PDB file of N, CA and C in Angstrom:
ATOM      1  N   UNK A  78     103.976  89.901  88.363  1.00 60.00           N
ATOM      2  CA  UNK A  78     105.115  89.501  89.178  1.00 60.00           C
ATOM      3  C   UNK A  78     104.673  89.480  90.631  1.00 60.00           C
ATOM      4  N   UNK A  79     105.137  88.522  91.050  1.00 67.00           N
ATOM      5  CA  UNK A  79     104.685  88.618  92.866  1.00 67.00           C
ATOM      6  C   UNK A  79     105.550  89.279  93.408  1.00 67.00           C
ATOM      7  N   UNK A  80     105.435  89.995  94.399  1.00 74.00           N
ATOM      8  CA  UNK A  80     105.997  90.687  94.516  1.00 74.00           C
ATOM      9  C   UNK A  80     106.898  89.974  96.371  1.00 74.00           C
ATOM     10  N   UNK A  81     107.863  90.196  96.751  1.00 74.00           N
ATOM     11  CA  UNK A  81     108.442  89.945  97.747  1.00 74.00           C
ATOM     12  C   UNK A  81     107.508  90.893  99.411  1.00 74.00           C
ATOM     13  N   UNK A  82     107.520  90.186  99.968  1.00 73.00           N
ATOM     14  CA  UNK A  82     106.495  90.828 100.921  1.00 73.00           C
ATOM     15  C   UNK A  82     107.764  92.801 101.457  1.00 73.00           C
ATOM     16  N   UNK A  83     107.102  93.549 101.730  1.00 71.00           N
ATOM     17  CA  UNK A  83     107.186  95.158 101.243  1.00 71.00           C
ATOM     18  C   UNK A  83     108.344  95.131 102.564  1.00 71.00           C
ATOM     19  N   UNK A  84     108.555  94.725 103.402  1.00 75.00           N
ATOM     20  CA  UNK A  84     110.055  95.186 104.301  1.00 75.00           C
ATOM     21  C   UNK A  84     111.185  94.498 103.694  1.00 75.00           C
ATOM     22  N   UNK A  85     111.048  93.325 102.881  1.00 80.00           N
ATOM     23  CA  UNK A  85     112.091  93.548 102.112  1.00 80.00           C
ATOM     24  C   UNK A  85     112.787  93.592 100.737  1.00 80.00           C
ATOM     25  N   UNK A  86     111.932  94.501 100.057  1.00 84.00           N
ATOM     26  CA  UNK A  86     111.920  95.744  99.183  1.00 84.00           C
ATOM     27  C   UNK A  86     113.275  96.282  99.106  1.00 84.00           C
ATOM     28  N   UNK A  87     114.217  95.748  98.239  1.00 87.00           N
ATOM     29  CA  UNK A  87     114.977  97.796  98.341  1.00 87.00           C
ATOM     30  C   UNK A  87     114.967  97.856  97.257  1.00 87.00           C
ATOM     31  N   UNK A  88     114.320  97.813  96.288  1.00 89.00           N
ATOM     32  CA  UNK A  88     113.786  99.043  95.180  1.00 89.00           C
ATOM     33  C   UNK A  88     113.035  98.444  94.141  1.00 89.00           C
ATOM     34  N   UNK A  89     112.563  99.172  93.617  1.00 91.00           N
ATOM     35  CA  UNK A  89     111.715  98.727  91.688  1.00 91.00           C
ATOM     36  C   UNK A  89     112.099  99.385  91.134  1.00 91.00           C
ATOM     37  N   UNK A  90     112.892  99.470  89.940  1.00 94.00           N
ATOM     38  CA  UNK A  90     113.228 100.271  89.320  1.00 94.00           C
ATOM     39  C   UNK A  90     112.342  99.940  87.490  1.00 94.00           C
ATOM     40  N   UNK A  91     112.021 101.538  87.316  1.00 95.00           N
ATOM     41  CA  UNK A  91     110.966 100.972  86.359  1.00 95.00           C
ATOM     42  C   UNK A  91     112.187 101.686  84.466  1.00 95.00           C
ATOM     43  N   UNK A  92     111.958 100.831  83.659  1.00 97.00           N
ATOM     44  CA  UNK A  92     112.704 101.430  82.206  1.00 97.00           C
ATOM     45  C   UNK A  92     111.860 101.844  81.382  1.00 97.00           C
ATOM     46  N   UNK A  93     112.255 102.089  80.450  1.00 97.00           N
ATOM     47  CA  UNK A  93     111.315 101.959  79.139  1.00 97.00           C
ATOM     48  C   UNK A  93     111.990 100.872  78.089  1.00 97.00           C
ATOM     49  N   UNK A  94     111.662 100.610  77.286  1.00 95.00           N
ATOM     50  CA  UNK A  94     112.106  99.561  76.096  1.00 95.00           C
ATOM     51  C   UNK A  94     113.476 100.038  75.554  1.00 95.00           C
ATOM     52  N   UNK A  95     113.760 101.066  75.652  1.00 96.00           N
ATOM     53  CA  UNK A  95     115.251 100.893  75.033  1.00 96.00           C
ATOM     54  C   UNK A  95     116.205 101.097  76.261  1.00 96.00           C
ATOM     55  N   UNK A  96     115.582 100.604  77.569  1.00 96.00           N
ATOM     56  CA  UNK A  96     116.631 100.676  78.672  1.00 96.00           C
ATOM     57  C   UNK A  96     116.748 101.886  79.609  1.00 96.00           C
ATOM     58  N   UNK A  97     116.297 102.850  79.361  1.00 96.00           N
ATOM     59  CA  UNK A  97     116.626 103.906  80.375  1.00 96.00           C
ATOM     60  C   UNK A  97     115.610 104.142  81.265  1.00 96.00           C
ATOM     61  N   UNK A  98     116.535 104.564  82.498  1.00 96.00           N
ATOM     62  CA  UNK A  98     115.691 104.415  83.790  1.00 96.00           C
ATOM     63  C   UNK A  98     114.863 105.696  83.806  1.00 96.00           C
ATOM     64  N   UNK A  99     113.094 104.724  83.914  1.00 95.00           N
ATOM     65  CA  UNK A  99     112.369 106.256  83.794  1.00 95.00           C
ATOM     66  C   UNK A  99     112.096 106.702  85.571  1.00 95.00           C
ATOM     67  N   UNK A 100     112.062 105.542  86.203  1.00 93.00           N
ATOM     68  CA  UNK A 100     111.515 105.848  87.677  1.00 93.00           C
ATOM     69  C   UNK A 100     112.090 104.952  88.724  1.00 93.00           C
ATOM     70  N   UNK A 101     112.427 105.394  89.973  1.00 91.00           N
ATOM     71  CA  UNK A 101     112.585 104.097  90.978  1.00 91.00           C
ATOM     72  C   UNK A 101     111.989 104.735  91.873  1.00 91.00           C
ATOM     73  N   UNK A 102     111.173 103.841  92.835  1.00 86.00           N
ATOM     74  CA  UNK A 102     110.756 103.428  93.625  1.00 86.00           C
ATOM     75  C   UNK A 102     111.290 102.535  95.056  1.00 86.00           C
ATOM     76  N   UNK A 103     111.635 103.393  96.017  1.00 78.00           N
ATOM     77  CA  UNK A 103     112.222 102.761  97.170  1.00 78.00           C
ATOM     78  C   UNK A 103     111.070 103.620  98.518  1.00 78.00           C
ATOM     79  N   UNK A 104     111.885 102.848  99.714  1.00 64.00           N
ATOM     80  CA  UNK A 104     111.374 103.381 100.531  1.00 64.00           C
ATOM     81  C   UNK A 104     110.829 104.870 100.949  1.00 64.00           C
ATOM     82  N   UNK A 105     110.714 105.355 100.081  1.00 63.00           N
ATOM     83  CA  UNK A 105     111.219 107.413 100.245  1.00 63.00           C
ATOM     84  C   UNK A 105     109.343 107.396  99.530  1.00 63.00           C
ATOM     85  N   UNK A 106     109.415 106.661  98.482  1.00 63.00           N
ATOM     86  CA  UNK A 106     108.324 107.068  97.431  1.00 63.00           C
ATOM     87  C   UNK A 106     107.397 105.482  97.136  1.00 63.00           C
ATOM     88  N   UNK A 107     107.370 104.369  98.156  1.00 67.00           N
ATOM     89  CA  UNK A 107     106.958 103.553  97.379  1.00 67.00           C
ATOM     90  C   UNK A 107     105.527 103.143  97.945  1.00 67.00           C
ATOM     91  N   UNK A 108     105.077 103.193  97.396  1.00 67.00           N
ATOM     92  CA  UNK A 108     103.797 102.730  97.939  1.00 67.00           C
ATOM     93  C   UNK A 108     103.158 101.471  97.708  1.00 67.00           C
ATOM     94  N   UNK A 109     102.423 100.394  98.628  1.00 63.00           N
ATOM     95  CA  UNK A 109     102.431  98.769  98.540  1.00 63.00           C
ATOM     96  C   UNK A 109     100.624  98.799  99.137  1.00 63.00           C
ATOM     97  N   UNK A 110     100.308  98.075  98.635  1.00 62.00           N
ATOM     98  CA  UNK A 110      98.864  98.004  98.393  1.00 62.00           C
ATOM     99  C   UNK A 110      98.853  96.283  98.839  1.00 62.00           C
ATOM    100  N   UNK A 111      97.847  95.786  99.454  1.00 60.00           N
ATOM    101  CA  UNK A 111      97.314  94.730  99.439  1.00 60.00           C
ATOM    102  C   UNK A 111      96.414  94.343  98.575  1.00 60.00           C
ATOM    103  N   UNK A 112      96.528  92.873  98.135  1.00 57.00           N
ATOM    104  CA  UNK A 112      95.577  92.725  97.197  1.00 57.00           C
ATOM    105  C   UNK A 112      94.625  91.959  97.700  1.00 57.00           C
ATOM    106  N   UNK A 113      93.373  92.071  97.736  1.00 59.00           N
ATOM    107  CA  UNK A 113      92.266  91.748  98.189  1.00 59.00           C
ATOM    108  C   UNK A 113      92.131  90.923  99.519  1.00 59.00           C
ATOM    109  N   UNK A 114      92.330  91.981 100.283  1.00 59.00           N
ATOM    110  CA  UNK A 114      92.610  91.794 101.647  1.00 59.00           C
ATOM    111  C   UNK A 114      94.009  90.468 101.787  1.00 59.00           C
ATOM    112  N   UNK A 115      94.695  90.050 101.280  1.00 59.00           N
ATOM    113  CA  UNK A 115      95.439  88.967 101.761  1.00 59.00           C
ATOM    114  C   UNK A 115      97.131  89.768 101.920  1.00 59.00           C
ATOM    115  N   UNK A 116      97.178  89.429 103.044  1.00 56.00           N
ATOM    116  CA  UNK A 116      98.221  89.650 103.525  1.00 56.00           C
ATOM    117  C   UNK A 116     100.142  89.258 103.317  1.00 56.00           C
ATOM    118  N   UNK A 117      99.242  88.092 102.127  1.00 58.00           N
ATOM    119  CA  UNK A 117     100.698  87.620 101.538  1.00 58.00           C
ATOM    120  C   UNK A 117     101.115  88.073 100.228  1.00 58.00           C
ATOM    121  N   UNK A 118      99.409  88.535  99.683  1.00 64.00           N
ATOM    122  CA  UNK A 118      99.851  89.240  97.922  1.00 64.00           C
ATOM    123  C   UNK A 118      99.630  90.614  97.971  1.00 64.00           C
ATOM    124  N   UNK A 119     100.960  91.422  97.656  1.00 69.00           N
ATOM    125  CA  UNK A 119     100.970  92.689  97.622  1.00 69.00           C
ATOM    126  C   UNK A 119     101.233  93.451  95.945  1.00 69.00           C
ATOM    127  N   UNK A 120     101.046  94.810  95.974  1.00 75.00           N
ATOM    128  CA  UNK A 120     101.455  95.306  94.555  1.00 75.00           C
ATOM    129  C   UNK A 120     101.782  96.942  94.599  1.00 75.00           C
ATOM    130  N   UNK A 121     102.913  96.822  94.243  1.00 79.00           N
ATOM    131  CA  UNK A 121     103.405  98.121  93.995  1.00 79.00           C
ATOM    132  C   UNK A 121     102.472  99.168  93.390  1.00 79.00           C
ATOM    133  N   UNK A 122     102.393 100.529  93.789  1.00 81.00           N
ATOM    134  CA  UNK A 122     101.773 101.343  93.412  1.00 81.00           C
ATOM    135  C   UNK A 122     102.911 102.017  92.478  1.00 81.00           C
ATOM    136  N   UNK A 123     102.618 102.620  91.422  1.00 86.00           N
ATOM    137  CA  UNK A 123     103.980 103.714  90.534  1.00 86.00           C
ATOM    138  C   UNK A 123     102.541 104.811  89.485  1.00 86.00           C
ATOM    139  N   UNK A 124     102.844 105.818  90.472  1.00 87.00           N
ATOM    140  CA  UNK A 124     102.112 107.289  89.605  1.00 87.00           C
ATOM    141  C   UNK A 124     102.196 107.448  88.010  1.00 87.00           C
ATOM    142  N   UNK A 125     102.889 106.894  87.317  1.00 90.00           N
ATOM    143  CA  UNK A 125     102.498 106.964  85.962  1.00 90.00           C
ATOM    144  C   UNK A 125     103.943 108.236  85.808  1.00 90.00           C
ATOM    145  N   UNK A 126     104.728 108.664  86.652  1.00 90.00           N
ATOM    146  CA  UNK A 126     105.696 110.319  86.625  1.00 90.00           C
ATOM    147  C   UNK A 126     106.951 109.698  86.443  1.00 90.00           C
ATOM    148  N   UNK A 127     107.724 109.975  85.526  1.00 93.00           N
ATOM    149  CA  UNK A 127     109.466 110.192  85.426  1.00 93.00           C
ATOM    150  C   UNK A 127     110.055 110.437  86.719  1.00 93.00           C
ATOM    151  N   UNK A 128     110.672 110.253  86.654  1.00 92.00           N
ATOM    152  CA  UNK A 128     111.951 110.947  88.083  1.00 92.00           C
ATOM    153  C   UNK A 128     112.273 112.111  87.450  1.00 92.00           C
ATOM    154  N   UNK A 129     112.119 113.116  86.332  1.00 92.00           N
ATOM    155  CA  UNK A 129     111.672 114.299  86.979  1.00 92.00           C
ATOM    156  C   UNK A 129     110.669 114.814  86.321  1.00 92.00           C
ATOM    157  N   UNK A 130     109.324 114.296  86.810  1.00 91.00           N
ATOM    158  CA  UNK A 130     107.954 114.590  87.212  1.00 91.00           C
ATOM    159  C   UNK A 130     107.255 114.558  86.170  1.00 91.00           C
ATOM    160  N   UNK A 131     108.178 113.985  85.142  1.00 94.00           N
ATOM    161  CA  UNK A 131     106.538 114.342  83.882  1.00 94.00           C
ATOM    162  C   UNK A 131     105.501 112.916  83.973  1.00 94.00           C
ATOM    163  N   UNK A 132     104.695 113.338  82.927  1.00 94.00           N
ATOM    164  CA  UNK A 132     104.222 111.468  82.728  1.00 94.00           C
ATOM    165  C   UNK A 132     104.906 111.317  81.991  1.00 94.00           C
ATOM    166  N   UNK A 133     104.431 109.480  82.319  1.00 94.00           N
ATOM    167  CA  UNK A 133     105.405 108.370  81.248  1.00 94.00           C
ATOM    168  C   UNK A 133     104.380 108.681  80.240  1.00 94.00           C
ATOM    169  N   UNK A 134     105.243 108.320  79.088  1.00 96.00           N
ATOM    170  CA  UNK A 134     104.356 107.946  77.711  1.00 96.00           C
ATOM    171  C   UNK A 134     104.140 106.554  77.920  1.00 96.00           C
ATOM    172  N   UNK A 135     102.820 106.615  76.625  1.00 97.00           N
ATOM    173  CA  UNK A 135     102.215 105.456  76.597  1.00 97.00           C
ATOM    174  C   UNK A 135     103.315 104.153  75.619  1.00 97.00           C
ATOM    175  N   UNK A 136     103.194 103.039  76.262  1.00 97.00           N
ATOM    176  CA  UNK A 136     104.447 102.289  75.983  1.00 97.00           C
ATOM    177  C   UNK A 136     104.619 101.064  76.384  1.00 97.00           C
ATOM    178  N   UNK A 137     105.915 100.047  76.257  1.00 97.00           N
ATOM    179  CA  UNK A 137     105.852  98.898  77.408  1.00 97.00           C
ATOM    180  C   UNK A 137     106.920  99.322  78.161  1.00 97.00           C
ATOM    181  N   UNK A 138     106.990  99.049  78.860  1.00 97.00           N
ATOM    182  CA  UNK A 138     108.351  99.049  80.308  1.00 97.00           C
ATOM    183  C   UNK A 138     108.449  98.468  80.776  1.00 97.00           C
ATOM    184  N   UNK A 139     109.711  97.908  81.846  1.00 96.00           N
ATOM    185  CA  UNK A 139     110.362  97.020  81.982  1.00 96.00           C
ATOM    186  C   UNK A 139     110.595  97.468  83.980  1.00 96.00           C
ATOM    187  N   UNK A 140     110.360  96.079  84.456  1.00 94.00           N
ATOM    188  CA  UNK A 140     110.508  96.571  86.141  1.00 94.00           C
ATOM    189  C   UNK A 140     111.546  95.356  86.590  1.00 94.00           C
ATOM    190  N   UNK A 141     111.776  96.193  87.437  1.00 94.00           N
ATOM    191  CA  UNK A 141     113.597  95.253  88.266  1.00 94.00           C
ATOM    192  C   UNK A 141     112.960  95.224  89.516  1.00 94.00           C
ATOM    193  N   UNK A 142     112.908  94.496  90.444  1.00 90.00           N
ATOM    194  CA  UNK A 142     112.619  94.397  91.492  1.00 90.00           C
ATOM    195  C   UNK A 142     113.282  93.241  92.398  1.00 90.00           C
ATOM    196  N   UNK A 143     114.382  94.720  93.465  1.00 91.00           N
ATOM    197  CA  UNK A 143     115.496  94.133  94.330  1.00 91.00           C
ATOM    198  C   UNK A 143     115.054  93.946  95.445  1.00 91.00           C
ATOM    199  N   UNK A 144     114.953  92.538  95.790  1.00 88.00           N
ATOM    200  CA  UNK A 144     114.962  92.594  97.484  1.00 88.00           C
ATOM    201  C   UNK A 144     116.196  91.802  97.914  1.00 88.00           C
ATOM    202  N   UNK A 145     115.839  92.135  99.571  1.00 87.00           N
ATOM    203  CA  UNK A 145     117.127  91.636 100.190  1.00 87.00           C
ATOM    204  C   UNK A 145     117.358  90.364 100.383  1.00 87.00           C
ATOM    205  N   UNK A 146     115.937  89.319 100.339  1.00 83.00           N
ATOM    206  CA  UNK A 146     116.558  88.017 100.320  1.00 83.00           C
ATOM    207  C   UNK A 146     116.611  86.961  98.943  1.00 83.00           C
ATOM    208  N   UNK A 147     116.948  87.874  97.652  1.00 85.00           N
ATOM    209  CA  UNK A 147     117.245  87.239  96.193  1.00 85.00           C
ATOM    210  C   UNK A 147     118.620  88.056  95.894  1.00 85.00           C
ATOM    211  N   UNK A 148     119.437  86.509  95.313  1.00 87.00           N
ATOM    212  CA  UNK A 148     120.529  87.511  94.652  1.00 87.00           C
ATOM    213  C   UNK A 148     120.033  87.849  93.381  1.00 87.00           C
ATOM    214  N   UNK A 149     119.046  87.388  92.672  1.00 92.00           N
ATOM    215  CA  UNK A 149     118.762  87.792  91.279  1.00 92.00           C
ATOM    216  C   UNK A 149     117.693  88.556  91.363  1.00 92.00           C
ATOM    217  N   UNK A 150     117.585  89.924  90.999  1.00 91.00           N
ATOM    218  CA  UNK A 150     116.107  91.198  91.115  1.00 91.00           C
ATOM    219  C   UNK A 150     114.836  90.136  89.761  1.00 91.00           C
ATOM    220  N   UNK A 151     113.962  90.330  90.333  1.00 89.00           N
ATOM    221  CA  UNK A 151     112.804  89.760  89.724  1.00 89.00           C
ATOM    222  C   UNK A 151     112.493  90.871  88.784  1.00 89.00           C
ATOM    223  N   UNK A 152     112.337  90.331  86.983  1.00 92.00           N
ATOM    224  CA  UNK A 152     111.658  91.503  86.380  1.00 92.00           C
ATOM    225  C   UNK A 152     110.470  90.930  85.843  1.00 92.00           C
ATOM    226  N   UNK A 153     110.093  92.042  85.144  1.00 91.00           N
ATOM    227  CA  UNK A 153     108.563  91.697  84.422  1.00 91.00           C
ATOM    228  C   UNK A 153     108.731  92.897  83.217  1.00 91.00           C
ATOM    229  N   UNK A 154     107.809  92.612  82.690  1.00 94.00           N
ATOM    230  CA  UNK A 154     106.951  93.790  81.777  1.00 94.00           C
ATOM    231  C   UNK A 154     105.322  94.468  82.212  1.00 94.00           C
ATOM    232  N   UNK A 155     104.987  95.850  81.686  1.00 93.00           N
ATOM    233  CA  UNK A 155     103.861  96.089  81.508  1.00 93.00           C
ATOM    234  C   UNK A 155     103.219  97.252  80.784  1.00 93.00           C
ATOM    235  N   UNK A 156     102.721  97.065  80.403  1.00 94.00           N
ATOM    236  CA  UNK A 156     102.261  98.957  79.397  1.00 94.00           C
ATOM    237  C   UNK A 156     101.864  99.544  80.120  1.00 94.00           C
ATOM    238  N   UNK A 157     101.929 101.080  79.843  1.00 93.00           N
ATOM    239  CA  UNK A 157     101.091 102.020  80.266  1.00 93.00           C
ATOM    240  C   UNK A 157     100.193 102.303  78.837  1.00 93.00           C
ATOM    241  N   UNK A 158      99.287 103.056  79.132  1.00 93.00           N
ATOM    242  CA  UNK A 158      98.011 103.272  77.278  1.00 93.00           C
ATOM    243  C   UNK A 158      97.166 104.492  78.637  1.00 93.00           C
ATOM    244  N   UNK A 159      97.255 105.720  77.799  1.00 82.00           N
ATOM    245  CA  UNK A 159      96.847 106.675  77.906  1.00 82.00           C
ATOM    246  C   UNK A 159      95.551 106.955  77.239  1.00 82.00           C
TER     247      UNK A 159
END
C-alpha cells in the first residue's frame, strides 16, 4: 500500500482476520521510514506488539490507513511468520 506522505497520517490501525483491533498506530507511536532514500515513498514501521504489549501471532492481518485528505481509509493485507 502506498502510503499517504506521514503529516497527513491520522492513524493505521492494524486487525487480525476475524476483525479485532490488534494495534494502532498514530502520532504518539508511529514510526515512518523512507524508502530508499525517496522522499515521496514512505512505510510504516509496526513492532510486531498488541496494544497491550504482547507479540502478534503468526497470521494475516488487515491495515486501515486514515488520512486527512481521503474520505475512504486505504487498506491492505500482510502476514506476520515467526
Amino acid at each position: 500500500i502506498n502510503l499517504p506522505p506521514p503529516e497527513r497520517i491520522d492513524f493505521i490501525r492494524i486487525y487480525n482476520i476475524a476483525g479485532e483491533l490488534v494495534a494502532e498506530l498514530n502520532d504518539g507511536n508511529m514510526e515512518l521510514a523512507n524508502i530508499n532514500n525517496d522522499y515521496r515513498s514512505h512505510a510504516a514501521v509496526w513492532n510486531g506488539r498488541t496494544r497491550n504489549g504482547r507479540k502478534a501471532a503468526s497470521g494475516i492481518y488487515i491495515s486501515v490507513i486514515k488520512s486527512t485528505d481521503e474520505a475512504k481509509p486505504r487498506t491492505g493485507k500482510f502476514g506476520v511468520v515467526k
